[in-house]
Tab-separated table of C-alpha atoms in Angstrom:
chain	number	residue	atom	x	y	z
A	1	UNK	CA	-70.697	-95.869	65.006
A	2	UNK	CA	-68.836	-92.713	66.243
A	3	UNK	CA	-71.213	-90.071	67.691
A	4	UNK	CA	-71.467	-86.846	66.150
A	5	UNK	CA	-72.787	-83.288	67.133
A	6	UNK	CA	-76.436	-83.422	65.550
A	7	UNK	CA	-76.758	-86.730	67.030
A	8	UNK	CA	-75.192	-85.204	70.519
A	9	UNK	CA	-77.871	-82.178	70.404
A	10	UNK	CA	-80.765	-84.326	69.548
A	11	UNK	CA	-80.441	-86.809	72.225
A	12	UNK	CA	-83.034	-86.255	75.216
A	13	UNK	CA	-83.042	-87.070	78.603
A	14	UNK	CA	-84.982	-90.176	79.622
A	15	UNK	CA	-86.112	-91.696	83.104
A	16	UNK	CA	-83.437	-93.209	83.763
A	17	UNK	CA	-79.794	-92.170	82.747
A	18	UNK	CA	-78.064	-93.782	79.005
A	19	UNK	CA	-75.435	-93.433	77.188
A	20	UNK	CA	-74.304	-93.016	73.626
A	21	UNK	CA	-70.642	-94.609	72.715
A	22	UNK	CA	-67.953	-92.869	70.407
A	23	UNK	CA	-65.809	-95.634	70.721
A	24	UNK	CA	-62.516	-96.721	72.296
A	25	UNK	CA	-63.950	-96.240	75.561
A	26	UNK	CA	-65.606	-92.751	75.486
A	27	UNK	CA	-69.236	-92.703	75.922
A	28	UNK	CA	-71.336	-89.257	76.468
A	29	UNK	CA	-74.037	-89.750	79.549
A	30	UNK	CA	-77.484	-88.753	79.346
A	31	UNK	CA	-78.740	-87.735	82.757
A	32	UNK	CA	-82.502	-87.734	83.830
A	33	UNK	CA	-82.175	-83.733	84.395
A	34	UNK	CA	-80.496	-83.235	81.019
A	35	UNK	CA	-76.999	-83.114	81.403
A	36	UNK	CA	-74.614	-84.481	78.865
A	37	UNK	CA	-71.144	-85.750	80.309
A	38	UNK	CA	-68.102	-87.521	78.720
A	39	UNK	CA	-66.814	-90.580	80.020
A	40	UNK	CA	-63.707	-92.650	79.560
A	41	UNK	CA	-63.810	-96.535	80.406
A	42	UNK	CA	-60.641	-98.278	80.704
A	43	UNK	CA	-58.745	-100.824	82.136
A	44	UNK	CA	-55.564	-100.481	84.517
A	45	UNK	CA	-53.789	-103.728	86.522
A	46	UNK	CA	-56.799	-105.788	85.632
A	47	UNK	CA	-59.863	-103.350	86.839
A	48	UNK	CA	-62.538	-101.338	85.448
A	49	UNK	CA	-62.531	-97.541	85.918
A	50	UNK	CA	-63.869	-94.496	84.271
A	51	UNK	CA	-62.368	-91.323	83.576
A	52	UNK	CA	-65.155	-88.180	83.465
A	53	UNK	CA	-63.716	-85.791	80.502
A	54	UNK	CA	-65.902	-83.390	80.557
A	55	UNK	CA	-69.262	-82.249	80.028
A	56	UNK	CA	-71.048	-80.904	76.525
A	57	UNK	CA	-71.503	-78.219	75.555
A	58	UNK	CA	-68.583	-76.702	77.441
A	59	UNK	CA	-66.388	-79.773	76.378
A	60	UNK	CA	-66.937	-80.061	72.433
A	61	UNK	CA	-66.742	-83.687	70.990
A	62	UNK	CA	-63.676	-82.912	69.485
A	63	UNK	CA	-62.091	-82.174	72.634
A	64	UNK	CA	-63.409	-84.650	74.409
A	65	UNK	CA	-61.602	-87.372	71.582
A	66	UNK	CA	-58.356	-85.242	72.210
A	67	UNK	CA	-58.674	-85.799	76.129
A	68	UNK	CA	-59.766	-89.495	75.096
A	69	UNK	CA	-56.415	-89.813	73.107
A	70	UNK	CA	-54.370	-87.868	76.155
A	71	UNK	CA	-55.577	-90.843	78.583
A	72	UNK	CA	-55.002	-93.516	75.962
A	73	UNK	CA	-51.223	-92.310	75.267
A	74	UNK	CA	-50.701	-92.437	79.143
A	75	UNK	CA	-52.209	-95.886	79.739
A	76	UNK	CA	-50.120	-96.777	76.588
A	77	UNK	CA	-47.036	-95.649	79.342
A	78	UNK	CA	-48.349	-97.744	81.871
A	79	UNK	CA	-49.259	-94.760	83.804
A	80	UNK	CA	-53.262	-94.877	85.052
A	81	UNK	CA	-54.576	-91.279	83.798
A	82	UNK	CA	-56.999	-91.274	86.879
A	83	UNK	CA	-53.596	-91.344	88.759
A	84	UNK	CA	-52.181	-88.456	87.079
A	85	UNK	CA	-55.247	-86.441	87.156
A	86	UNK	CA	-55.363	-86.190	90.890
A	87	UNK	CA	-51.455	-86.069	90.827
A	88	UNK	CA	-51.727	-82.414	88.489
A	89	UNK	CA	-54.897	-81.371	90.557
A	90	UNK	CA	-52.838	-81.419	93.658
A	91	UNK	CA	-49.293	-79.984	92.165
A	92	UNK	CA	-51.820	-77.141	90.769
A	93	UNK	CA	-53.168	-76.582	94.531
A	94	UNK	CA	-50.027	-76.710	95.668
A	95	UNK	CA	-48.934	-73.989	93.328
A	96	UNK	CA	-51.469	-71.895	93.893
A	97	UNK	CA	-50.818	-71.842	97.412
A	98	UNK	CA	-47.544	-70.765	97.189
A	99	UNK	CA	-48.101	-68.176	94.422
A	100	UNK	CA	-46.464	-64.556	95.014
A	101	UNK	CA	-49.257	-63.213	96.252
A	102	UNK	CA	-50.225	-66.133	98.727
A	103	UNK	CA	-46.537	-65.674	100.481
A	104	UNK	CA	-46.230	-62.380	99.841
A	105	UNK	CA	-50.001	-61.395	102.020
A	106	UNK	CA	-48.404	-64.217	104.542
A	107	UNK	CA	-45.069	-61.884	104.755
A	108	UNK	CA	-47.267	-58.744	105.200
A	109	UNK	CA	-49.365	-59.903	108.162
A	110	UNK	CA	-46.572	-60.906	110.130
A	111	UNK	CA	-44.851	-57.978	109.570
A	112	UNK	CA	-47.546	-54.955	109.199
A	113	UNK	CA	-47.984	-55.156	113.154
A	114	UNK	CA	-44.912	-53.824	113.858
A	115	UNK	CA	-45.038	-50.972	111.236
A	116	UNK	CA	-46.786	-47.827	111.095
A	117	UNK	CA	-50.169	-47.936	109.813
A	118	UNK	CA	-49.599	-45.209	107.016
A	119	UNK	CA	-46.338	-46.910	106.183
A	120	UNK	CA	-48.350	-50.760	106.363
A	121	UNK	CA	-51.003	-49.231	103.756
A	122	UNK	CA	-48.507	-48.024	101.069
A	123	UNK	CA	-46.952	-51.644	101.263
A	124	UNK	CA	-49.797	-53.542	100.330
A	125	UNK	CA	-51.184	-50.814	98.197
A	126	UNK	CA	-47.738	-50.912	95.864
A	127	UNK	CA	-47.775	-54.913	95.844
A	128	UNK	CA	-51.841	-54.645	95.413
A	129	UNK	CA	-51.791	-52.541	92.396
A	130	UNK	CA	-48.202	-52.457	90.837
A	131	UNK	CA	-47.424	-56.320	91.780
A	132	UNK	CA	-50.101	-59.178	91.996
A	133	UNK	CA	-52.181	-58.418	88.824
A	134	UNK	CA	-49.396	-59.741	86.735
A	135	UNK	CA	-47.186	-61.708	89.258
A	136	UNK	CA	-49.642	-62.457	91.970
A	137	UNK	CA	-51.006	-65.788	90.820
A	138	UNK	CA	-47.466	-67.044	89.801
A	139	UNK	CA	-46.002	-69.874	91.876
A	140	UNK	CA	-43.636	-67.984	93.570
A	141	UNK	CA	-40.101	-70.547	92.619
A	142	UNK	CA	-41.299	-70.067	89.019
A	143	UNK	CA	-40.941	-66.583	89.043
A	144	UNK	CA	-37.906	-64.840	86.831
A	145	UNK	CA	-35.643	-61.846	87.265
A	146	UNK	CA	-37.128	-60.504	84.018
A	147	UNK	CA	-40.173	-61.067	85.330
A	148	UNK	CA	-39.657	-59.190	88.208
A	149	UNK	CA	-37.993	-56.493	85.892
A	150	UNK	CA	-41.077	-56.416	83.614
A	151	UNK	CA	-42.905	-55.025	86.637
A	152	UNK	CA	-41.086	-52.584	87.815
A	153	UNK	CA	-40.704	-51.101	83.959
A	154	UNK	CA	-44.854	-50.384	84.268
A	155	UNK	CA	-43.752	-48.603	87.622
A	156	UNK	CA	-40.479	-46.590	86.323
A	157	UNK	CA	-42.451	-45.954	82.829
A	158	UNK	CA	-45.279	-43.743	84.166
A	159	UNK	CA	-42.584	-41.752	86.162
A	160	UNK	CA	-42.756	-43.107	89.175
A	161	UNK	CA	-38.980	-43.985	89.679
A	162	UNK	CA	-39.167	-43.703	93.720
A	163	UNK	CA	-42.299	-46.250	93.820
A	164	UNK	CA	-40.354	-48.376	91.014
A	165	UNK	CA	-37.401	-49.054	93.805
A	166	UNK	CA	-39.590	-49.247	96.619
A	167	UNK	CA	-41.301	-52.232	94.896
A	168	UNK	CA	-37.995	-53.902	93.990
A	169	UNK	CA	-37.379	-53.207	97.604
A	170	UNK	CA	-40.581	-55.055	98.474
A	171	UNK	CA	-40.418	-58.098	95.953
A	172	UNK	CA	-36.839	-58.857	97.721
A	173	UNK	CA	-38.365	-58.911	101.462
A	174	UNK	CA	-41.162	-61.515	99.774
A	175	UNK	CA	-38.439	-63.435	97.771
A	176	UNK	CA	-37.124	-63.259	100.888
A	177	UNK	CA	-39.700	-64.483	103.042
A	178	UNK	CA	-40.084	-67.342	100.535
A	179	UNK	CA	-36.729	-68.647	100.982
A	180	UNK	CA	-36.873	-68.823	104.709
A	181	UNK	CA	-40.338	-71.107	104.574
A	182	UNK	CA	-39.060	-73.223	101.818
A	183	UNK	CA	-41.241	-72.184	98.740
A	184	UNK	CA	-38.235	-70.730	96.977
A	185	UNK	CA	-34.759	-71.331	96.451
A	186	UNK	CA	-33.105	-67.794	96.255
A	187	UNK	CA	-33.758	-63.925	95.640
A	188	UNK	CA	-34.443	-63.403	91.905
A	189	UNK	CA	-35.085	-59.696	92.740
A	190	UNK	CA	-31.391	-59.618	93.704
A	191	UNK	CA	-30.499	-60.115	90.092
A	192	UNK	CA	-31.832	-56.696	89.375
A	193	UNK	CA	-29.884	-54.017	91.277
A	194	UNK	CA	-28.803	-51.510	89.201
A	195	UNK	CA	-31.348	-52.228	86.690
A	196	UNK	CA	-33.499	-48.501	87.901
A	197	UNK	CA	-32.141	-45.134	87.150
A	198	UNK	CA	-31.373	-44.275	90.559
A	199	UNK	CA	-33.860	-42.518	92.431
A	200	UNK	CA	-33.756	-38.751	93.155
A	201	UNK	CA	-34.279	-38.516	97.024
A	202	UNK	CA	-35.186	-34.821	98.050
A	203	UNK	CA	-36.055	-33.880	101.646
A	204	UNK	CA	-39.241	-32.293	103.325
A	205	UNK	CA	-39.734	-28.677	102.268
A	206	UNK	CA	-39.224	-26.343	105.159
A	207	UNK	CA	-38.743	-22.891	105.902
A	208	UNK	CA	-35.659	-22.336	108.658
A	209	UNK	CA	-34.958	-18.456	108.230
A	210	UNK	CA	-36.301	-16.954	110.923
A	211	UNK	CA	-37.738	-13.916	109.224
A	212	UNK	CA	-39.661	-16.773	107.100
A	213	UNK	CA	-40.892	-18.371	110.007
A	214	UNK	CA	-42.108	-15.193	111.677
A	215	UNK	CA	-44.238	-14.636	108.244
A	216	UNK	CA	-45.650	-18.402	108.036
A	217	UNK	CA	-46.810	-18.500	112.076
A	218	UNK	CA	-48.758	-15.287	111.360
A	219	UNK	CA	-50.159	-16.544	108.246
A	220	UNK	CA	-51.104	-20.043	110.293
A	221	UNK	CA	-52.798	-17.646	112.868
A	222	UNK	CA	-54.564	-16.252	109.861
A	223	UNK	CA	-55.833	-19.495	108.876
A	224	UNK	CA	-59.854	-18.909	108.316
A	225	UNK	CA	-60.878	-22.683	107.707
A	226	UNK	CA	-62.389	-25.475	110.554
A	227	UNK	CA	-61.049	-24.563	114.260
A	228	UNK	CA	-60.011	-28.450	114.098
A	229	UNK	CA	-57.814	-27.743	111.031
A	230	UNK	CA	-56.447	-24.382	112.665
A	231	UNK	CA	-55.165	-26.251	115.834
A	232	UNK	CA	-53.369	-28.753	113.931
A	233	UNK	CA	-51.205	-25.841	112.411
A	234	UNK	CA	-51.066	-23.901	114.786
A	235	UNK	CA	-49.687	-26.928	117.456
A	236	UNK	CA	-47.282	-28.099	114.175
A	237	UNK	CA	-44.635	-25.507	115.197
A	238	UNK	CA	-45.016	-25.947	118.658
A	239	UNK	CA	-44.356	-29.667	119.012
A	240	UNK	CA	-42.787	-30.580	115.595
A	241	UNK	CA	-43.636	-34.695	115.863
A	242	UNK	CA	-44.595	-36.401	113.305
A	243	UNK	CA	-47.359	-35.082	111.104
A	244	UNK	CA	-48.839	-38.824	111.889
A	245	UNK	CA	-48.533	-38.788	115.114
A	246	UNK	CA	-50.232	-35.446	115.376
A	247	UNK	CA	-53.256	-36.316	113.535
A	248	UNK	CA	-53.902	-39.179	115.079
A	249	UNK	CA	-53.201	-38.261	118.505
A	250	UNK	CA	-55.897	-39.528	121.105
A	251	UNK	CA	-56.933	-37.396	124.361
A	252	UNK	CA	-56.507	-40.284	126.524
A	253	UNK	CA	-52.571	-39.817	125.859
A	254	UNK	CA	-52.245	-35.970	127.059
A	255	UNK	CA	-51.908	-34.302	130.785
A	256	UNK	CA	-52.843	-31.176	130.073
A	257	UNK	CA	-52.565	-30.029	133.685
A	258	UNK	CA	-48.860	-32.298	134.126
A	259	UNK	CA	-48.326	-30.785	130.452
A	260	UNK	CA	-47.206	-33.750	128.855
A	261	UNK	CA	-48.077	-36.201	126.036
A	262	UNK	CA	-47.396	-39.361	126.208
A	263	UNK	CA	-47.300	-41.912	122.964
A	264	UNK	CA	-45.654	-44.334	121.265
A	265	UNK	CA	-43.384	-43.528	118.341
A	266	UNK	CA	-44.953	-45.148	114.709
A	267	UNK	CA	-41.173	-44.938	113.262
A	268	UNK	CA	-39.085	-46.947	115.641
A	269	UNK	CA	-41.875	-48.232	118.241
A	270	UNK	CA	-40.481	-46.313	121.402
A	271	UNK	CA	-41.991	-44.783	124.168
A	272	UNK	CA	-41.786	-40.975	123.557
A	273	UNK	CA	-42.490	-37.726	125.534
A	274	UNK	CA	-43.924	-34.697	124.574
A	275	UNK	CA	-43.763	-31.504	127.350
A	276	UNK	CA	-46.164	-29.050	126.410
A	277	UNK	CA	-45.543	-25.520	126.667
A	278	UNK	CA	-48.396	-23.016	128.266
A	279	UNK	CA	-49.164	-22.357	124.371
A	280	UNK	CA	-49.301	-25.669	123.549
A	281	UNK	CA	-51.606	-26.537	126.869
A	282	UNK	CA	-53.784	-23.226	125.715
A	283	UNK	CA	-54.675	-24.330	122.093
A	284	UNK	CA	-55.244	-28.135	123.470
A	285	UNK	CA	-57.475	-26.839	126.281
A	286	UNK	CA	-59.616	-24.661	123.775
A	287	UNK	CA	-59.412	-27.895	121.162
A	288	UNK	CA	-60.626	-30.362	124.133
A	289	UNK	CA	-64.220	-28.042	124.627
A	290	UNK	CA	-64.941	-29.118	120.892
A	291	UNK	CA	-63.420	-32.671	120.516
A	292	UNK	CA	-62.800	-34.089	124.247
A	293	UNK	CA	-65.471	-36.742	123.808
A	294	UNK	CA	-64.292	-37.999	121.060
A	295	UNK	CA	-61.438	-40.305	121.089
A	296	UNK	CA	-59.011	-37.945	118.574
A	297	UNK	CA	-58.100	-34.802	119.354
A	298	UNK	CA	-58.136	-34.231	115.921
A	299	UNK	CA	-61.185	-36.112	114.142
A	300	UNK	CA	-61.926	-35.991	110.240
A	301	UNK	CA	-65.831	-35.322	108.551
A	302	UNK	CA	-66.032	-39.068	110.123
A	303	UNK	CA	-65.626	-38.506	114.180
A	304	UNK	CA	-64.752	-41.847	114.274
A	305	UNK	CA	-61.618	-41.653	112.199
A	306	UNK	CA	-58.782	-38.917	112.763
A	307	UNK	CA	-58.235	-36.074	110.876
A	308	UNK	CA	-56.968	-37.031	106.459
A	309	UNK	CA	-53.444	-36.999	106.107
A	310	UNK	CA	-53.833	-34.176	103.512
A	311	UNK	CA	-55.506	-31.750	105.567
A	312	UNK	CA	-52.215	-29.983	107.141
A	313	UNK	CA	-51.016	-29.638	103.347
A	314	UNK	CA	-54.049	-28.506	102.019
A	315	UNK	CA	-54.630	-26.328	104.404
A	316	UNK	CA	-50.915	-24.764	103.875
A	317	UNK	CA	-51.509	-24.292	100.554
A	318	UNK	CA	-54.864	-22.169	101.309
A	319	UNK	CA	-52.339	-20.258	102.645
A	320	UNK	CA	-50.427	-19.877	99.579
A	321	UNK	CA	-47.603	-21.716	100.315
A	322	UNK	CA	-45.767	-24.358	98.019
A	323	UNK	CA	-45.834	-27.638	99.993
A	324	UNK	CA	-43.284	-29.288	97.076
A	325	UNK	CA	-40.679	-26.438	97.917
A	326	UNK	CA	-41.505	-24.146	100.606
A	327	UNK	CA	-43.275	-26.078	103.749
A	328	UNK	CA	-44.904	-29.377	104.266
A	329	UNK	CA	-46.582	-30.444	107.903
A	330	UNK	CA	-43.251	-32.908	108.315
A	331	UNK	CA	-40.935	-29.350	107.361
A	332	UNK	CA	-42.176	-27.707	111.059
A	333	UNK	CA	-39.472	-30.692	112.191
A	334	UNK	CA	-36.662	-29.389	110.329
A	335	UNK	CA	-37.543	-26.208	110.708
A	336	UNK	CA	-37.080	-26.832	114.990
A	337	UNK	CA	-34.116	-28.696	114.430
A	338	UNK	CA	-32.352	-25.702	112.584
A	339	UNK	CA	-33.721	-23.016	114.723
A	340	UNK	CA	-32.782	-24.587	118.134
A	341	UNK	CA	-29.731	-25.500	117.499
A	342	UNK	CA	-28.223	-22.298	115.448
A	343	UNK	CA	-30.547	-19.592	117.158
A	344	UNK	CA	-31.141	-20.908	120.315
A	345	UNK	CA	-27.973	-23.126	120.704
A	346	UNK	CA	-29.715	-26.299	122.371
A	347	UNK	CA	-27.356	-29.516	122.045
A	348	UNK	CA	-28.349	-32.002	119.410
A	349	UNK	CA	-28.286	-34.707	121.033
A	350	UNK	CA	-31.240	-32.771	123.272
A	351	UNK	CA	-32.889	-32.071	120.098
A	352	UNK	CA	-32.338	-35.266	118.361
A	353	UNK	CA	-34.509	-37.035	121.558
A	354	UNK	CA	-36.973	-34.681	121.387
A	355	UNK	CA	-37.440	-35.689	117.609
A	356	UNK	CA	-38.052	-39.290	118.789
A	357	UNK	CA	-34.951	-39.893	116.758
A	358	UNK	CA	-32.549	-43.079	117.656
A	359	UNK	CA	-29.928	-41.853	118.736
A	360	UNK	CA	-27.189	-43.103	121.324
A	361	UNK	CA	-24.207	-41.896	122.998
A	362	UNK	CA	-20.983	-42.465	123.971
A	363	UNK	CA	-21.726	-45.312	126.599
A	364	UNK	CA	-24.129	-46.712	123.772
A	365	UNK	CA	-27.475	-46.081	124.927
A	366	UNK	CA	-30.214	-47.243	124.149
A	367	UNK	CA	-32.758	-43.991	123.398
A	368	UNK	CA	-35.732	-43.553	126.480
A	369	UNK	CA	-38.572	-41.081	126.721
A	370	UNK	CA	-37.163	-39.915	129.593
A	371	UNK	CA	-33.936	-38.883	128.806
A	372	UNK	CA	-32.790	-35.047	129.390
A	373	UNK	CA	-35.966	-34.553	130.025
A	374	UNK	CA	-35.367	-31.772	132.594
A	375	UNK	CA	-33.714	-29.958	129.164
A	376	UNK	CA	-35.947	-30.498	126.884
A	377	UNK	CA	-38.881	-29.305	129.062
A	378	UNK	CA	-36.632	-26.044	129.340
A	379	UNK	CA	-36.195	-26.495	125.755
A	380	UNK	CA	-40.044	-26.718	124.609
A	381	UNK	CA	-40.969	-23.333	126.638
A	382	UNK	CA	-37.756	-21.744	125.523
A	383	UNK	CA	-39.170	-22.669	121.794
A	384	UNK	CA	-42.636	-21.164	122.017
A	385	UNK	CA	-41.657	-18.243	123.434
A	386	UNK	CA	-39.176	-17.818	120.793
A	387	UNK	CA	-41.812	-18.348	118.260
A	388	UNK	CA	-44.248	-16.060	120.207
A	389	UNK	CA	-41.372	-13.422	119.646
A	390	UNK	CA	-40.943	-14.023	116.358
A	391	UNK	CA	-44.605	-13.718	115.329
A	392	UNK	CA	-44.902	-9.945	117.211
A	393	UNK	CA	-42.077	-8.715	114.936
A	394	UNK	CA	-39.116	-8.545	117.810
A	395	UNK	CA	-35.668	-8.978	117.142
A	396	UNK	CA	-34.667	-12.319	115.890
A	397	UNK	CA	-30.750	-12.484	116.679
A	398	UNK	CA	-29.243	-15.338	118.052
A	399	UNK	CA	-30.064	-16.136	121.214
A	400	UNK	CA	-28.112	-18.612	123.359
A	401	UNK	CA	-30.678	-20.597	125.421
A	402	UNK	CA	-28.343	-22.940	127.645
C-alpha cells in the first residue's frame, strides 16, 4: 500500500533501523535516532543501488514521488540517475567556482598590490556593494550584457553616474580576466559602451590667484583645531604631493637635517623626492616632538593608523571654505603648478617632476627622483618664501625665479 503522511508522522523509531515502502522502489527509513529518509532502489546494468531522495519533513512525500518519477524517467533513458546526480553536483561546483565574484576577488588580489591602497579599497568596495549581490554568485560565461546593464542602472539611478562608469570600467577588467584563464569566452561588458550618459568629469577645486592664496595661508595659520591637523595644512602648500601621500607619510622616510623626503609614489609606483624648505623642516621638527615615536607623522584618534582621509577637508571647511568649488587638500597641487610657472616662471617640465608626474622628454626618458633636482631644490625654497611673502601682505607681481 502507498504510504501516506499520518502514517509517515506516526511511525517511531525502533532499535534497529526499518523501513516503510511507497512503492516502485521508494521506501522512507526509520533510523534508531529518529530520522526519516527517502530512498530509491533500482536496478542499472544488472546491479542493485539506492538513490537517497531526501529526508522528511524537509522533503514532503509528494516530492519525494516527484524525485522518484525524475530517476525513473532517466533510467527509462538508460541513463543511471546516481550517475547524473554526481555529474550536476560537480557542474554546480564547478560553477560556483567560477562565478563573477570567485574570478573577479581572483583578478583583485593579483592586481591590488600594485595599486594604491585608497584606490585598491574603492575597487572592491564598488564590486562589493554595487556588483556581487546580484551578479556575484553567477557563473561568470552565463552572464549577459543586459545583465551587466541592469547593474549599472541601480548605480546611474541613484545619481551616481561617475561610479556607474567606473563599474562598467571594472566588470570589463573581470570579463577580462575571465577570458585570459579560460572561464569565459569574450567581454559582454563591451556590448555596453555608450549605454551611460556620459560622465561629467570636473577637476580639484583650487584657488591660484595669488591675492586668494595670500587670504587662505593666513586663514590655515589661523586654524584653531589638533596641532596634528594644523601641520597637515599648513605643510599642504609647502610640498603640494598627494593628499595620500601626505597623510600617510612615515618618519622613517624624512632627513630633516639633509631636508629631504624620500617615498614612493602610490600613482605610478616611482621613486620620488621631496626637498624640504627651512619652513617645511621647521613645522616637521615641531610635528616630530609630538609624533616621532610613532610610525606616522601624521597619526589619526588610532596612533596606529594615519591620519582619515577627510580630515584636510574638514578641517578646510572649519575654515569656511567650499571644498566642492573653492579648495580641496589635492587643489594646493594645482594651485603650485599655476603659481610657479606664471608668477615665478619655473619650467614645467621642472614642475611636472616635482609633481611625481610621468613625464618624459625629448630623448624619451624615463621619469627618476633625481632628475633636476639641483632646480627643484632652488625651486621648493624659492616657493616658500614666495608664500611667506604672500601671507605678510607684500607685493605679489610676477616674479621671474630662473
Amino acid at each position: 500500500m502507498s504510504l501516506t503522511d499520518v502514517a509517515i508522522k506516526n511511525a517511531r523509531p525502533r532499535d534497529k533501523a526499518y523501513r516503510i515502502t511507497d512503492g516502485a522502489g521508494m521506501y522512507l527509513e526509520i533510523t534508531p535516532s529518529g530520522g526519516k529518509h527517502w530512498r530509491l532502489k533500482y536496478r542499472f546494468s544488472g546491479k542493485e543501488k539506492r538513490l537517497a531522495l531526501g529526508s522528511y519533513p524537509l522533503v514532503s512525500l509528494k516530492d519525494a514521488r516527484r524525485r522518484r518519477d525524475d530517476a525513473r524517467r532517466l533510467l527509462a533513458n538508460g541513463i543511471d540517475p546516481g550517475v547524473e546526480r554526481r555529474i550536476q553536483k560537480a557542474a554546480a561546483v564547478a560553477r560556483s567556482a567560477n562565478s563573477f565574484e570567485v574570478v573577479a576577488r581572483e583578478w583583485f588580489a593579483r592586481q591590488a598590490p600594485t595599486w594604491a591602497r585608497s584606490h585598491a579599497d574603492k575597487v572592491i568596495a564598488r564590486l562589493e556593494n554595487d556588483v556581487f549581490p546580484w551578479l556575484g554568485g553567477r557563473p561568470i560565461a552565463d552572464i549577459s550584457a543586459p545583465d551587466v546593464l541592469a547593474v549599472l542602472r541601480r548605480v546611474e539611478k541613484r545619481g551616481a553616474l561617475d561610479t556607474a562608469h567606473r563599474v562598467h570600467q571594472n566588470c570589463g577588467q573581470v570579463f577580462r580576466y575571465a577570458i585570459a584563464t579560460g572561464r569565459a569566452s569574450r567581454d559582454v561588458s563591451a556590448d555596453l559602451r555608450g549605454a551611460l550618459a556620459p560622465a561629467q568629469h570636473t577637476h580639484f577645486a583650487a584657488i591660484t590667484q595669488p591675492q586668494e592664496v595670500a587670504e587662505l595661508l593666513r586663514a590655515l595659520d589661523g586654524f584653531q583645531g589638533t596641532f596634528v591637523v594644523q601641520c597637515a595644512l599648513r605643510l599642504g602648500p609647502l610640498l603640494f604631493v598627494r593628499p595620500g601621500e601626505l597623510r600617510t607619510a612615515h618618519w622613517r622616510d624624512f632627513d630633516l637635517e639633509g631636508a629631504q623626503w624620500r617615498y614612493n609614489v602610490s600613482k605610478t609606483r616611482t621613486d620620488h623626492l621631496v626637498p624640504l624648505s627651512t619652513q617645511a623642516v621647521s613645522i616637521l621638527s615641531d610635528l616630530h616632538a609630538l609624533t616621532g615615536h610613532r610610525q606616522f607623522v601624521f597619526p589619526g584618534r588610532d596612533v596606529r593608523k594615519p591620519m582619515s582621509g577627510a580630515a584636510v577637508n574638514a578641517a578646510l571647511r572649519r575654515l569656511g571654505y567650499d571644498t566642492k568649488t573653492e579648495i580641496t587638500g589635492h587643489g594646493f597641487r594645482a594651485m603650485a603648478r599655476t603659481i610657479l610657472h606664471e608668477q615665478l616662471r619655473f619650467p614645467c617640465e621642472v614642475i611636472e617632476h616635482q609633481l611625481a608626474h610621468r613625464v618624459a622628454d625629448n630623448l624619451g626618458t624615463a621619469y627618476n627622483r633625481t632628475k633636476f633636482i639641483d632646480d627643484r631644490v632652488r625651486m621648493m625654497q624659492v616657493w616658500a618664501d614666495y608664500l611667506d611673502k604672500l601671507k605678510a601682505g607684500s607685493p605679489v607681481a610676477a616674479v621671474d625665479a630662473r
